[in-house]
Every structure is written in structure tokens, then in C-alpha cells.
Amino acid sequence: MSGMEIASYLMTVVYVISFLAMSAILAKEAGRQIWLFDKGREKQALPATLFRLAFVGAVIWPLVLALIGDPIKPDPLSLALDGPWLDVLGHLLVVVGACVALISQRHMGVSWRIGAAEGELGPIVDNGPFAISRNPVFVGQALLFVGLFIVLPSLIQAALTLALLVAIVLQVRIEERVLMATLGQPYRDYRRRVRRWLGTRRSAENPTP
């Protein structure tokens, strides 16, 4: 692995550790359980499984590459996307994504949770990064994984990135239904102001993504 690849991998590991540590800290501050994948009426097993697969794979797969190399030979993605400038771009996305996700997670404070369930949600957080995205943590995670794929292009890393993106899309739709049912009009107003992924609305008439 090159220096840039090692740096991107270490940044990913730091993010995963920081995510878990901050989740524990915020759970203590909130005084309640924040792991909600197995609670509520919504079925969250599939996105939960995909999240686990993506994050565990992001930590283990680069080690496999470093120790034994890519078992898929020749790997068409590795051949097509290898290059120093792509490594720089990918590393930049990894760093920006990790920072955005961690800052957004911390900004949620006692409203932080992993998954969603009726009656287990804190108040709406609509300032800071949440003033320009309803899901800045997920946006940051997506950037991190896309960046890691650019730095370490392979079919396996592409599959891990796809698993993460599918998990995000599924989970966001679940959480939107739970938030709508639990928080009602305040959440509808928030949806009218801020887009699902990035940006605000000039008109408050259209609450769609």
C-alpha cells in the first residue's frame, strides 16, 4: 500500500473508533439507549446488516489487500482507477467525509441515535450542519466510503461502498416515516425548509426530497 492509501485507511479506522466512542458518550449524556435498530414497528434488520458489513469490511478489507493482495486478478476497477491524482482526490473525500460525519454526530447531542423507533427520539436538530442537510452524518459517511473506494479501487471495495449507500437510502426512508409519525408538524416544517441530502428550499410549498 502507498503512503496515501495507508493514510486513507488509518483515517477510516480513526473515524470508526471515534463514531463508536462518541456514540457511547452521547448515550451517557442522553441517559437512554441509542441503539434503536431492533426497536419500533419499522423493520430495520436489512439496513443494520448492510451498515455492519460496510464498516467491518472497510476496516478489514484494506488489511487483506496489504497482506495477501487482491484475490480477484486481474481486478478491472483496480486497473482502471489506479493513479496518484485519484489517490489525492480519494483521500480528500475520506478526510472531508469523516469530519462532516463526526461534527454532525456531535452536533446532534442528546438527540443522537442509531436507528429509529417511535417514542425514542429526541428533539429536532435543525441548526449547524442540519440547517443545510437533513442527514449530514450519512452524507459524510457516503463521502468517506466513495473516497476510500477511489483510493483503494477494487470490486470488493465497490461492493462495500454500494452496501453502505443502499443502507443509507433504506434507513433514511425508514427514519423519515418514524420522524413524521412521532414529531408531526415540526418535522414537516423542517422538511419544507431543508433538503434530504444537501441544500435549502426557496419555497416552503414542496416537502419532497
CSV table of C-alpha atoms in Angstrom, one decimal:
chain,number,residue,atom,x,y,z
A,1,MET,CA,0.0,0.0,0.0
A,2,SER,CA,1.2,3.5,-0.8
A,3,GLY,CA,1.5,6.3,1.8
A,4,MET,CA,-1.8,7.9,0.6
A,5,GLU,CA,-3.6,4.5,0.8
A,6,ILE,CA,-2.3,3.9,4.3
A,7,ALA,CA,-3.3,7.4,5.4
A,8,SER,CA,-6.8,7.0,4.0
A,9,TYR,CA,-7.2,3.6,5.7
A,10,LEU,CA,-6.0,5.0,9.0
A,11,MET,CA,-8.4,7.9,8.7
A,12,THR,CA,-11.2,5.4,8.2
A,13,VAL,CA,-10.2,3.4,11.3
A,14,VAL,CA,-10.0,6.6,13.3
A,15,TYR,CA,-13.5,7.5,12.1
A,16,VAL,CA,-15.0,4.2,13.0
A,17,ILE,CA,-13.4,4.3,16.5
A,18,SER,CA,-14.5,7.9,17.0
A,19,PHE,CA,-18.0,7.1,15.9
A,20,LEU,CA,-18.3,4.3,18.4
A,21,ALA,CA,-16.7,6.3,21.2
A,22,MET,CA,-18.8,9.4,20.6
A,23,SER,CA,-22.0,7.2,20.4
A,24,ALA,CA,-21.1,5.9,23.9
A,25,ILE,CA,-20.5,9.4,25.2
A,26,LEU,CA,-23.8,10.8,23.7
A,27,ALA,CA,-25.7,7.8,25.1
A,28,LYS,CA,-24.4,8.6,28.6
A,29,GLU,CA,-25.2,12.3,28.2
A,30,ALA,CA,-28.7,11.4,27.0
A,31,GLY,CA,-29.3,8.8,29.7
A,32,ARG,CA,-31.0,6.5,27.4
A,33,GLN,CA,-30.4,3.7,24.9
A,34,ILE,CA,-29.4,5.0,21.4
A,35,TRP,CA,-29.2,1.6,19.6
A,36,LEU,CA,-32.7,1.5,18.0
A,37,PHE,CA,-32.3,-0.9,15.1
A,38,ASP,CA,-34.2,-3.6,16.9
A,39,LYS,CA,-36.9,-1.4,18.3
A,40,GLY,CA,-40.1,0.1,17.0
A,41,ARG,CA,-42.5,-1.1,14.3
A,42,GLU,CA,-40.2,-0.5,11.3
A,43,LYS,CA,-38.1,-3.4,10.1
A,44,GLN,CA,-34.5,-2.2,10.2
A,45,ALA,CA,-32.7,-5.5,10.0
A,46,LEU,CA,-31.6,-5.1,6.4
A,47,PRO,CA,-30.0,-1.6,6.7
A,48,ALA,CA,-28.5,-2.6,10.0
A,49,THR,CA,-26.8,-5.6,8.4
A,50,LEU,CA,-25.6,-3.6,5.5
A,51,PHE,CA,-24.1,-0.9,7.8
A,52,ARG,CA,-22.3,-3.6,9.8
A,53,LEU,CA,-21.0,-5.3,6.6
A,54,ALA,CA,-19.8,-2.0,5.1
A,55,PHE,CA,-18.0,-0.7,8.2
A,56,VAL,CA,-16.4,-4.0,9.2
A,57,GLY,CA,-15.3,-4.5,5.6
A,58,ALA,CA,-13.8,-1.0,5.4
A,59,VAL,CA,-11.6,-1.9,8.4
A,60,ILE,CA,-10.7,-5.5,7.4
A,61,TRP,CA,-10.5,-5.4,3.6
A,62,PRO,CA,-7.5,-3.0,3.3
A,63,LEU,CA,-5.6,-5.2,5.7
A,64,VAL,CA,-6.4,-8.2,3.4
A,65,LEU,CA,-5.1,-6.2,0.4
A,66,ALA,CA,-1.9,-5.3,2.3
A,67,LEU,CA,-1.2,-8.8,3.5
A,68,ILE,CA,-2.2,-11.0,0.6
A,69,GLY,CA,-3.2,-8.7,-2.2
A,70,ASP,CA,-6.4,-8.6,-4.2
A,71,PRO,CA,-7.7,-12.2,-4.7
A,72,ILE,CA,-9.6,-11.0,-7.8
A,73,LYS,CA,-6.9,-10.9,-10.5
A,74,PRO,CA,-7.0,-9.0,-12.7
A,75,ASP,CA,-9.4,-6.6,-10.9
A,76,PRO,CA,-10.8,-4.3,-13.6
A,77,LEU,CA,-11.5,-1.5,-11.2
A,78,SER,CA,-8.0,-1.5,-9.7
A,79,LEU,CA,-6.5,-1.3,-13.2
A,80,ALA,CA,-8.9,1.4,-14.4
A,81,LEU,CA,-8.7,3.7,-11.4
A,82,ASP,CA,-5.2,3.5,-10.2
A,83,GLY,CA,-3.2,6.7,-10.1
A,84,PRO,CA,-1.6,9.3,-7.8
A,85,TRP,CA,-4.1,12.1,-8.6
A,86,LEU,CA,-7.0,9.8,-7.9
A,87,ASP,CA,-5.4,8.9,-4.6
A,88,VAL,CA,-5.2,12.6,-3.7
A,89,LEU,CA,-8.9,13.1,-4.6
A,90,GLY,CA,-10.0,10.0,-2.7
A,91,HIS,CA,-8.0,10.9,0.4
A,92,LEU,CA,-9.5,14.4,0.4
A,93,LEU,CA,-13.0,12.8,0.3
A,94,VAL,CA,-12.2,10.5,3.1
A,95,VAL,CA,-11.0,13.3,5.3
A,96,VAL,CA,-13.9,15.6,4.5
A,97,GLY,CA,-16.4,12.9,4.9
A,98,ALA,CA,-15.1,11.8,8.3
A,99,CYS,CA,-15.0,15.3,9.6
A,100,VAL,CA,-18.5,16.1,8.3
A,101,ALA,CA,-19.9,12.9,9.8
A,102,LEU,CA,-18.2,13.4,13.2
A,103,ILE,CA,-19.1,17.1,13.5
A,104,SER,CA,-22.7,16.4,12.6
A,105,GLN,CA,-22.9,13.4,15.0
A,106,ARG,CA,-21.6,15.6,17.9
A,107,HIS,CA,-23.9,18.4,16.9
A,108,MET,CA,-27.0,16.1,17.4
A,109,GLY,CA,-26.1,15.9,21.2
A,110,VAL,CA,-28.8,14.1,23.2
A,111,SER,CA,-30.8,13.6,20.0
A,112,TRP,CA,-28.2,11.2,18.6
A,113,ARG,CA,-29.4,7.7,18.0
A,114,ILE,CA,-28.5,4.7,15.7
A,115,GLY,CA,-31.7,3.6,14.0
A,116,ALA,CA,-35.2,5.0,14.8
A,117,ALA,CA,-38.1,4.0,16.9
A,118,GLU,CA,-41.3,5.7,18.0
A,119,GLY,CA,-41.1,7.3,21.4
A,120,GLU,CA,-37.2,7.1,21.4
A,121,LEU,CA,-36.4,10.2,19.5
A,122,GLY,CA,-35.0,13.5,20.9
A,123,PRO,CA,-36.0,17.0,19.7
A,124,ILE,CA,-35.4,18.0,16.1
A,125,VAL,CA,-31.9,19.4,15.5
A,126,ASP,CA,-32.2,21.9,12.7
A,127,ASN,CA,-29.2,24.2,13.1
A,128,GLY,CA,-25.5,23.8,12.3
A,129,PRO,CA,-24.9,21.2,9.6
A,130,PHE,CA,-28.6,20.2,9.9
A,131,ALA,CA,-29.6,23.6,8.5
A,132,ILE,CA,-28.3,22.6,5.1
A,133,SER,CA,-28.9,18.8,5.2
A,134,ARG,CA,-31.4,16.6,7.0
A,135,ASN,CA,-28.8,13.8,7.0
A,136,PRO,CA,-25.3,15.3,7.2
A,137,VAL,CA,-23.9,12.2,9.1
A,138,PHE,CA,-25.0,10.0,6.3
A,139,VAL,CA,-23.7,12.4,3.7
A,140,GLY,CA,-20.3,12.4,5.4
A,141,GLN,CA,-20.2,8.6,5.6
A,142,ALA,CA,-21.1,8.4,1.9
A,143,LEU,CA,-18.2,10.7,1.0
A,144,LEU,CA,-15.8,8.7,3.2
A,145,PHE,CA,-16.7,5.4,1.5
A,146,VAL,CA,-16.6,6.9,-2.0
A,147,GLY,CA,-13.2,8.4,-1.2
A,148,LEU,CA,-11.9,5.1,0.2
A,149,PHE,CA,-13.1,3.3,-3.0
A,150,ILE,CA,-11.2,5.9,-5.1
A,151,VAL,CA,-8.0,5.3,-3.1
A,152,LEU,CA,-8.4,1.6,-3.0
A,153,PRO,CA,-10.4,0.7,-6.1
A,154,SER,CA,-11.5,-2.9,-6.3
A,155,LEU,CA,-14.6,-5.0,-6.8
A,156,ILE,CA,-14.8,-5.8,-3.1
A,157,GLN,CA,-14.4,-2.1,-2.1
A,158,ALA,CA,-17.1,-1.2,-4.7
A,159,ALA,CA,-19.4,-3.8,-3.1
A,160,LEU,CA,-18.8,-2.4,0.4
A,161,THR,CA,-19.4,1.1,-0.8
A,162,LEU,CA,-22.6,0.0,-2.6
A,163,ALA,CA,-23.8,-1.7,0.6
A,164,LEU,CA,-23.2,1.5,2.6
A,165,LEU,CA,-25.1,3.6,0.1
A,166,VAL,CA,-28.0,1.2,-0.1
A,167,ALA,CA,-28.2,1.0,3.7
A,168,ILE,CA,-28.3,4.8,3.9
A,169,VAL,CA,-31.1,5.1,1.4
A,170,LEU,CA,-33.2,2.4,3.1
A,171,GLN,CA,-32.5,3.8,6.6
A,172,VAL,CA,-33.3,7.4,5.7
A,173,ARG,CA,-36.7,6.4,4.3
A,174,ILE,CA,-37.4,4.5,7.5
A,175,GLU,CA,-36.3,7.3,9.7
A,176,GLU,CA,-38.4,9.8,7.8
A,177,ARG,CA,-41.6,7.8,8.4
A,178,VAL,CA,-40.8,7.4,12.1
A,179,LEU,CA,-40.0,11.1,12.5
A,180,MET,CA,-43.2,12.1,10.6
A,181,ALA,CA,-45.3,9.9,12.8
A,182,THR,CA,-43.6,10.9,16.1
A,183,LEU,CA,-42.8,14.6,15.6
A,184,GLY,CA,-45.6,15.6,13.3
A,185,GLN,CA,-45.8,19.2,12.1
A,186,PRO,CA,-42.4,20.4,13.4
A,187,TYR,CA,-40.7,17.7,11.3
A,188,ARG,CA,-42.9,18.5,8.3
A,189,ASP,CA,-41.9,22.2,8.6
A,190,TYR,CA,-38.2,21.1,8.8
A,191,ARG,CA,-38.7,19.0,5.6
A,192,ARG,CA,-40.1,22.0,3.8
A,193,ARG,CA,-37.0,24.1,4.7
A,194,VAL,CA,-34.1,21.7,4.3
A,195,ARG,CA,-33.5,19.0,1.6
A,196,ARG,CA,-32.9,15.4,2.4
A,197,TRP,CA,-29.2,15.4,1.3
A,198,LEU,CA,-28.0,18.9,0.7
A,199,GLY,CA,-29.5,22.4,0.3
A,200,THR,CA,-32.3,24.5,1.4
A,201,ARG,CA,-35.6,25.4,-0.4
A,202,ARG,CA,-36.6,28.8,-1.7
A,203,SER,CA,-40.2,27.8,-1.5
A,204,ALA,CA,-41.7,26.0,1.5
A,205,GLU,CA,-44.6,24.6,-0.6
A,206,ASN,CA,-42.9,21.3,-1.7
A,207,PRO,CA,-41.9,18.9,1.1
A,208,THR,CA,-40.5,16.2,-1.3
A,209,PRO,CA,-36.7,15.3,-1.2
